[in-house]
Coordinates of C-alpha atoms in Angstrom, one line a residue:
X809 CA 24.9 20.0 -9.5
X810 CA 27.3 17.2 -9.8
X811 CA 30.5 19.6 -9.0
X812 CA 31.7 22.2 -7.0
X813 CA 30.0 25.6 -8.6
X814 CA 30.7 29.3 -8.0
X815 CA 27.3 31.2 -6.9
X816 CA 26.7 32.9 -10.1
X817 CA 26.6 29.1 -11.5
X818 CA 24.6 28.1 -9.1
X819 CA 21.4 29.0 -10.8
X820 CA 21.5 27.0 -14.2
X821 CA 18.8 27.2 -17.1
X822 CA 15.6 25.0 -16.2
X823 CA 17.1 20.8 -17.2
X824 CA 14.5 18.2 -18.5
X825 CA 13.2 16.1 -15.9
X826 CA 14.0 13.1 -18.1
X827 CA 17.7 14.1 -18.5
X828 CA 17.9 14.6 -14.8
X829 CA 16.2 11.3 -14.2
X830 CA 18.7 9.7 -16.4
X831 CA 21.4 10.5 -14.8
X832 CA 19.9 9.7 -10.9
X833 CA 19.2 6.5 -12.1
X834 CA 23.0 5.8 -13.6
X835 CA 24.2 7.4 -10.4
X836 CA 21.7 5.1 -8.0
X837 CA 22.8 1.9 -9.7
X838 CA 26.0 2.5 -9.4
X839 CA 25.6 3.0 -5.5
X840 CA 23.7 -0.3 -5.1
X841 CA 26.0 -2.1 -6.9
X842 CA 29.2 -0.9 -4.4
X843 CA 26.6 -1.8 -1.5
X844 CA 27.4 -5.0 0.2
X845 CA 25.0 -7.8 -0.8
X846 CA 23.8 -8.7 3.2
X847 CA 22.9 -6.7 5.4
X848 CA 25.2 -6.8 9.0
X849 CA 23.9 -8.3 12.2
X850 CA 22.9 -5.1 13.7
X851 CA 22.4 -1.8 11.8
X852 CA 20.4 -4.3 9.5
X853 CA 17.8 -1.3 8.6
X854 CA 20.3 0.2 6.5
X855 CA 20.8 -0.4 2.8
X856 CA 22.5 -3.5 1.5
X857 CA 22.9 -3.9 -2.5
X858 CA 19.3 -5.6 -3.1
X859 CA 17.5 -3.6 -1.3
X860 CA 18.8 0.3 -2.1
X861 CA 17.8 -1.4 -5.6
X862 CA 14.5 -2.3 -4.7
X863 CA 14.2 1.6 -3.7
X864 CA 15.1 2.7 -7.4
X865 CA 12.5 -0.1 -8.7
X866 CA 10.1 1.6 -7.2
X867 CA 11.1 5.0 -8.5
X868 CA 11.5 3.5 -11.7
X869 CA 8.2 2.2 -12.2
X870 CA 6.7 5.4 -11.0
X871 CA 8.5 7.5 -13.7
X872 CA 7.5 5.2 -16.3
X873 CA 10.6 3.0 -17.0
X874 CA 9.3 0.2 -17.4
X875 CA 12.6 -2.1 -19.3
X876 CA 14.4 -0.8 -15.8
X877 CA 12.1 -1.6 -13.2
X878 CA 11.6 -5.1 -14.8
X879 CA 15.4 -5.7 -15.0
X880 CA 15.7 -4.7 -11.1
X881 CA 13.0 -6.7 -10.0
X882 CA 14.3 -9.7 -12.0
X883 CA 18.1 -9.2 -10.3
X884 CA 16.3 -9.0 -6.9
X885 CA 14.6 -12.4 -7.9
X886 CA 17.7 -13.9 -9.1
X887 CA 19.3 -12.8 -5.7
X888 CA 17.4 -15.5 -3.5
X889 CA 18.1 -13.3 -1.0
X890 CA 13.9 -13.1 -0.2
X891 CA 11.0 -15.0 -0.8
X892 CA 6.7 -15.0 0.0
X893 CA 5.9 -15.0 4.1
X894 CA 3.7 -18.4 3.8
X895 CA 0.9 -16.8 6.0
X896 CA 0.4 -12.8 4.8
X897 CA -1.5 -11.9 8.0
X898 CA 1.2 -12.9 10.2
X899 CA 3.6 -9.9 8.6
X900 CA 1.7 -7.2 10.0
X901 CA 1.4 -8.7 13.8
X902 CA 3.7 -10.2 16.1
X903 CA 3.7 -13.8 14.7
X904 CA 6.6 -13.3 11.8
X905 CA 7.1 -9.2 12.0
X906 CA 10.6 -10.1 13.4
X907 CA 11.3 -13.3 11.5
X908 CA 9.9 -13.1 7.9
X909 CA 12.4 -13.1 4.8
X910 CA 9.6 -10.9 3.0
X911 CA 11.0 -7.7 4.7
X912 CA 13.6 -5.8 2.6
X913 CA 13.4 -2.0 3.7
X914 CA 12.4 -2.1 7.2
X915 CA 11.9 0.0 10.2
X916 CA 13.2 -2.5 13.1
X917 CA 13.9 -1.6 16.9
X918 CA 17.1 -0.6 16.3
X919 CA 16.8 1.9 13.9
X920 CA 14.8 4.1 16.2
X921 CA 16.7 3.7 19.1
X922 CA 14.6 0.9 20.7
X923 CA 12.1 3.3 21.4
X924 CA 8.4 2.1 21.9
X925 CA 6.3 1.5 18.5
X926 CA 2.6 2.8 18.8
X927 CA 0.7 1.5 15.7
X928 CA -1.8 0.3 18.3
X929 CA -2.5 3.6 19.4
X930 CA -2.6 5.1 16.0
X931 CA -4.8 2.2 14.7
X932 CA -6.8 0.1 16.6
X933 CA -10.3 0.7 18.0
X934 CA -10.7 2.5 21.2
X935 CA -10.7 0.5 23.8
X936 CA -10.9 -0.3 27.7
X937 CA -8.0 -0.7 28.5
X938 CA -5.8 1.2 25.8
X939 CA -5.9 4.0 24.1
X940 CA -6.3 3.4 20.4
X941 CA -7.5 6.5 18.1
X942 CA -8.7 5.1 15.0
X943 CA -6.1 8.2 13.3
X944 CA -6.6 6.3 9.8
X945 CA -9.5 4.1 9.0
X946 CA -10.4 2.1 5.9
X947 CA -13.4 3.3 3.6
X948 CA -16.1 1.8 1.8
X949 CA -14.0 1.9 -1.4
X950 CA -10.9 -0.5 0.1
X951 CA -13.2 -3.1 1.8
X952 CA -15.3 -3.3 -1.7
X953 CA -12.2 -3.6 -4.2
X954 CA -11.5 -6.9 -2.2
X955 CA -12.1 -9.3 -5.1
X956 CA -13.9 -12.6 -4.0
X957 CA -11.8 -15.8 -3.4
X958 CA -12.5 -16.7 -6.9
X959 CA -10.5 -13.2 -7.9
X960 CA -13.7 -11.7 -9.2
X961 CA -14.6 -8.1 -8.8
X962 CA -17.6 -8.0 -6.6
X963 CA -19.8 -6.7 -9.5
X964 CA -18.7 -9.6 -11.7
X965 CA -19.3 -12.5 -9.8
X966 CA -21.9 -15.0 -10.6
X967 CA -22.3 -16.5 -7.4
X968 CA -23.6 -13.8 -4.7
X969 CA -24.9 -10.0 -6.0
X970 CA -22.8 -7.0 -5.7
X971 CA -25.3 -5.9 -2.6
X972 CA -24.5 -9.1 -1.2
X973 CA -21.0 -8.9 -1.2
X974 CA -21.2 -5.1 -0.2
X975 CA -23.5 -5.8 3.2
X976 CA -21.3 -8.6 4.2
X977 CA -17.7 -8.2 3.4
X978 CA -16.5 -11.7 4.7
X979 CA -18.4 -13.5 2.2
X980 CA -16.6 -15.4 -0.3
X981 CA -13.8 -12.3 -0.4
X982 CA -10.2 -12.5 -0.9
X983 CA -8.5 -14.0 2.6
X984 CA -6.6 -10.6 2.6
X985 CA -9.4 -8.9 3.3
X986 CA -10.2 -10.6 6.9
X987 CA -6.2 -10.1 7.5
X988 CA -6.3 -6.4 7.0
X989 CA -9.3 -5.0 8.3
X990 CA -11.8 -5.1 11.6
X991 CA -15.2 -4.3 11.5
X992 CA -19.3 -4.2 12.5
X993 CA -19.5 -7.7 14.1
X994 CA -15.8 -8.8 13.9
X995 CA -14.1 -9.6 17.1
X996 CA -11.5 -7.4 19.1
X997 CA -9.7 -8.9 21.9
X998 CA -12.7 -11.5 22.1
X999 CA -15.1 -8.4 22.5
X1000 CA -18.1 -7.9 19.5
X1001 CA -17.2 -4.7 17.9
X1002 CA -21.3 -2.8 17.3
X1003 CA -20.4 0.2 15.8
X1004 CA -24.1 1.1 16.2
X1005 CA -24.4 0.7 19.8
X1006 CA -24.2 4.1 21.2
X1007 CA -23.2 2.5 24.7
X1008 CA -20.7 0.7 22.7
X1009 CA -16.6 1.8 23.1
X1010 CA -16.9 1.1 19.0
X1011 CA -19.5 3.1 18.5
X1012 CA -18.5 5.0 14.9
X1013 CA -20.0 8.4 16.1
X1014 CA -17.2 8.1 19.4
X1015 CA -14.7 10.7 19.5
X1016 CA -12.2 8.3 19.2
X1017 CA -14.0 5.7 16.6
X1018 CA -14.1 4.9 13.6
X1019 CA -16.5 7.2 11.5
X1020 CA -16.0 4.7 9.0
X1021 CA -17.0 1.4 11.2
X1022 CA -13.8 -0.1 9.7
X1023 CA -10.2 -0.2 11.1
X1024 CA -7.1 -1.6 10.1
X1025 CA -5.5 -4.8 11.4
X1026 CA -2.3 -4.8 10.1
X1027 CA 0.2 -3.7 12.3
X1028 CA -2.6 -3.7 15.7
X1029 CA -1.5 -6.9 17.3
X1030 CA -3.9 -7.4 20.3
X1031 CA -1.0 -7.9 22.4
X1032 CA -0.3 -4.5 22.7
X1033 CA -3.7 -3.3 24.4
X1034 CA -2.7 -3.8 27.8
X1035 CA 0.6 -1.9 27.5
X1036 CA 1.9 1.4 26.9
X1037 CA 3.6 0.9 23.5
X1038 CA 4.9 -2.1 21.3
X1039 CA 8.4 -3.4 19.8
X1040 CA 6.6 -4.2 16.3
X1041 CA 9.1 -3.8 13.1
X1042 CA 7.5 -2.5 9.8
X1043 CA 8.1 -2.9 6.2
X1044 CA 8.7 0.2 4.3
X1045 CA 9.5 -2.4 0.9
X1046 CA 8.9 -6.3 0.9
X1047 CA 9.2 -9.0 -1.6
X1048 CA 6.0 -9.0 -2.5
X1049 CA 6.2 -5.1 -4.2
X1050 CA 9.4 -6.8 -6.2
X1051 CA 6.8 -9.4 -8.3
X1052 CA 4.0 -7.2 -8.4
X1053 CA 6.6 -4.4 -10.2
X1054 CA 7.9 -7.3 -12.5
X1055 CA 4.6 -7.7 -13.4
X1056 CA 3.0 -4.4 -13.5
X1057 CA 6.2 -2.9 -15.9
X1058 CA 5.9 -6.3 -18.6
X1059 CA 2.4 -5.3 -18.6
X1060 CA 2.6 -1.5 -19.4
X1061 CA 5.5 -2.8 -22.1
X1062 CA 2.7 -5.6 -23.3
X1063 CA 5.1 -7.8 -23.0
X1064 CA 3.3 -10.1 -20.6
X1065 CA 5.8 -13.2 -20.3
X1066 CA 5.3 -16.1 -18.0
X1067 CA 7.4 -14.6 -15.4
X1068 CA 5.1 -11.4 -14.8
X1069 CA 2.1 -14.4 -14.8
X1070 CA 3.8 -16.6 -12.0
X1071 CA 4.3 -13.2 -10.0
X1072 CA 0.6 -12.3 -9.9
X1073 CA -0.3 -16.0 -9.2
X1074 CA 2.3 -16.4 -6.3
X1075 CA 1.1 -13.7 -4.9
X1076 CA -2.6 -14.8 -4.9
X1077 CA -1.8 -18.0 -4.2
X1078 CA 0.1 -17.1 -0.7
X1079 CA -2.9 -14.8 0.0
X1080 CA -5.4 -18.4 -0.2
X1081 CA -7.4 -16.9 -3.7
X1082 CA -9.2 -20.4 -5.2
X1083 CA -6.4 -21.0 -7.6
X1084 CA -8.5 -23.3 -9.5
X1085 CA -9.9 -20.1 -10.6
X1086 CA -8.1 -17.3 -9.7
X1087 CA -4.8 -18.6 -11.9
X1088 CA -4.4 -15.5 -14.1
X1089 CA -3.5 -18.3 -16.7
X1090 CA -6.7 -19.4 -17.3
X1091 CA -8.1 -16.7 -19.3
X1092 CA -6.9 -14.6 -22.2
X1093 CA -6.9 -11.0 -21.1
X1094 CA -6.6 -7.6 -22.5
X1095 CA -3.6 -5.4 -21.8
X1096 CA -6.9 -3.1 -20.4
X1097 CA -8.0 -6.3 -18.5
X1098 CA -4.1 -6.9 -17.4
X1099 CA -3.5 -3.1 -16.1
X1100 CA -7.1 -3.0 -14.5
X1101 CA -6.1 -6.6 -12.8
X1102 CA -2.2 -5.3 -11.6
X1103 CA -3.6 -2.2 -10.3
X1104 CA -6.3 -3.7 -8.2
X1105 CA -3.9 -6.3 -6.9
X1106 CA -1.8 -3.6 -5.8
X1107 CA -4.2 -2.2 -4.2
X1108 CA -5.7 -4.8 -1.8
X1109 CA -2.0 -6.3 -1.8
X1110 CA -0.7 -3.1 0.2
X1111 CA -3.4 -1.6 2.0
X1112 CA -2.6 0.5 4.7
X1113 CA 1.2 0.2 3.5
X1114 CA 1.5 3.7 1.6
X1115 CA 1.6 3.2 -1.3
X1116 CA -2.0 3.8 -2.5
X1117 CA -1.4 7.6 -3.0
X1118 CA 1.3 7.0 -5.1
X1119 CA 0.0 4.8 -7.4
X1120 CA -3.1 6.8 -8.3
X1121 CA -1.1 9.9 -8.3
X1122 CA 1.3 8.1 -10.8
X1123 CA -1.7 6.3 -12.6
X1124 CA -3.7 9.6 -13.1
X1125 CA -7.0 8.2 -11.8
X1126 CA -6.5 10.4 -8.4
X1127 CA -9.6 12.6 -10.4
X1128 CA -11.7 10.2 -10.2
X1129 CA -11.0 8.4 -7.1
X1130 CA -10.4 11.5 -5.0
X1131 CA -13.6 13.0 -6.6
X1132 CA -15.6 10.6 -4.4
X1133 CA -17.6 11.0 -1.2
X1134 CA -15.7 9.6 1.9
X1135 CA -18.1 6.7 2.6
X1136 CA -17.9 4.1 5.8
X1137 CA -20.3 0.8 6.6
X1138 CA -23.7 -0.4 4.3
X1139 CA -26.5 -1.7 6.1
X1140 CA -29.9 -2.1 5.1
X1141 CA -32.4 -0.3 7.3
X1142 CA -35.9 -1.3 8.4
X1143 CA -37.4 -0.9 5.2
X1144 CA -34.7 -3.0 3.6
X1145 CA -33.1 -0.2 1.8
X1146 CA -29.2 -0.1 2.0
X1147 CA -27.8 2.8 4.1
X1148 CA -24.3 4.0 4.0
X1149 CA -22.1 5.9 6.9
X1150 CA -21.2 8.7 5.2
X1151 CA -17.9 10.6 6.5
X1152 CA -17.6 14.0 4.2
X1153 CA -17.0 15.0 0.3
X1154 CA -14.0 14.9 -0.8
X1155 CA -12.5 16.5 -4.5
X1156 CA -9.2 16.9 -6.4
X1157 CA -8.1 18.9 -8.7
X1158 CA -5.7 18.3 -11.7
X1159 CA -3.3 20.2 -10.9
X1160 CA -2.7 18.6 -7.6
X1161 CA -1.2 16.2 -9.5
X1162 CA 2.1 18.4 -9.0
X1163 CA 2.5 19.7 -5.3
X1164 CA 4.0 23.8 -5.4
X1165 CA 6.8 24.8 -4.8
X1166 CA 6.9 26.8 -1.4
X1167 CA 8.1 30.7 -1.5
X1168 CA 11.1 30.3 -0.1
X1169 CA 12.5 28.5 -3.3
X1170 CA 12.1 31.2 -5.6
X1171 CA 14.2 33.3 -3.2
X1172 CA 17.0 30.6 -4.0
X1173 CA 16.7 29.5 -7.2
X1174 CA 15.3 32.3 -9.5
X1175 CA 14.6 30.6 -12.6
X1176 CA 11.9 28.2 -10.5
X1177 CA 8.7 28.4 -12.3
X1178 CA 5.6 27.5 -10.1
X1179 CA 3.5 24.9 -10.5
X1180 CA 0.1 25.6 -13.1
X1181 CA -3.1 26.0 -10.5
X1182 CA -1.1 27.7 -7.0

């Protein structure tokens, strides 16, 4: 409703998500274009012209328009206004949280009232002296899609096996891999993490541990273990979404222009990829090969950033990746077979691709139809 209505108006005929979708997006550029282009010295969480467009990007490449989210991503480009943090590890810890140029939505002190951050305590290891939870790990399936520093897929790489590379994920891997992501034999505040060692504060069968043996390291700075809370600020959008959209939307069009290569490459080549063989330049690709490329770059690119569930919702492949067991650290036992933490079985459905509607709608809007499958 886009004007005052009586009550018996109130409850039109069912409208085409497409139509409706139209007009938000008119509506939302319109807004962003009124904003002001900078944000103000404080307040500076709130919505300045580039980025309340990077917010319809992002809605515009999940709803499948492509020729718009490649135009907003181009304009945000043009702007200057942001560029690639030159060391991607340092985003996610105290080093350049507070002074990056990536940042374009962001959750700073101010915008929750200065109070204390805790992604320590919702992410790190338990430990000694603080009081981390391990609330949400990684699983087996993140720490393998890690391509190697060569930009390989672990099962496609000539020079190390697929067991190899799953019983040791520090060899040859992707440098984003070691910057998001603790575990067995990594060390935490200069203390061996063993999550095998039952007298071990890491051990994965703890309370408190990991069941997976892996944790995440972006946003645990180890500063914040030997106080109560933090003063971290977070990204809820950064620069590096706007390239990966330009390129993910020229792709689904097939219209794979330099542009969306040089956005894939700058991103690899600020993570440290081997760009004498990662350069996505170097060999002709299917648009299959492209969209299986994009998707895994997103993926590793934004790990424990929340946008994974998203992008397989939007992608439909949450029936097969959901359809998965929930699977932690590989080791090989003493017979030399491989062993595998395993955390529980897990399954989707199709229609969970839609959430329902709860009860209390139909009570307002009588024409609601519920969701197939609730």
């Amino acid at each position: 409703m886009l004007t005052p209505v009586k009550l018996e108006e109130a409850t039109p005929a069912v409208t085409p998500k497409a139509e409706i979708l139209d007009k938000l997006f008119e509506m939302s550029e319109d807004v962003a274009n009124r904003l002001p282009e900078n944000e103000g010295t404080t307040n500076a969480y709130m919505f300045n012209k580039y980025s309340f467009k990077t917010l319809v990007m992002r809605y515009a490449l999940y709803n499948g328009r492509y020729e718009l989210a490649a135009r907003l991503a181009k304009e945000i480009m043009d702007s200057g206004k942001y560029q690639l943090h030159p060391q991607y590890a340092n985003l996610f810890n105290y080093q350049a949280d507070k002074t990056n140029k990536e940042f374009i939505i962001k959750f700073d002190m101010e915008s929750h009232n200065n109070s204390a951050t805790a992604s320590f305590q919702h992410l790190a290891p338990q430990y000694r002296t603080g009081n981390g939870q391990s609330y949400v790990v990684p699983l087996k399936a993140l720490v393998d899609s890690y391509w190697t520093l060569q930009g390989r897929p672990i099962d496609n790489c000539p020079l190390h096996s697929k067991q190899a590379y799953e019983l040791n994920p520090k060899l040859n891997r992707d440098p984003r891999y070691e910057a998001s992501v603790f575990g067995h034999g990594d060390l935490f505040n200069n203390e061996k993490i063993d999550i095998y060692d039952s007298k071990s504060a890491f051990y994965y069968q703890n309370l408190r541990s990991s069941r997976s043996g892996y944790w995440f390291k972006k946003f645990v700075d180890q500063a914040d273990a030997f106080r109560t809370g933090g003063n971290m600020h977070f990204s809820l959008a950064r620069y590096a979404e706007v390239l990966l959209t330009y390129a993910e939307a020229k792709i689904m069009l097939n219209e794979i222009d330099e542009l969306a290569k040089s956005c894939i490459n700058q991103i690899r080549k600020r993570a440290g990829l081997d760009m004498s063989i990662a350069d996505v330049n170097l060999v002709a690709k299917s648009q299959q090969e492209w969209i299986a490329l994009i998707r895994n770059e997103r993926r590793i690119e934004f790990a424990g950033e929340g946008l994974r569930y998203s992008d397989i919702l939007r992608w439909k492949t949450a029936e097969t990746v959901l359809n998965q067991a929930a699977l932690g650290h590989m080791r090989l036992n003493g017979a030399g077979q491989s062993e595998v933490l395993k955390i529980e079985d897990r399954k989707f459905l199709n229609h969970q691709y839609l959430w329902p509607f709860h009860e209390s709608s139909f009570q307002v809007e009588p024409n609601l139809v519920q969701n197939p499958g609730y």
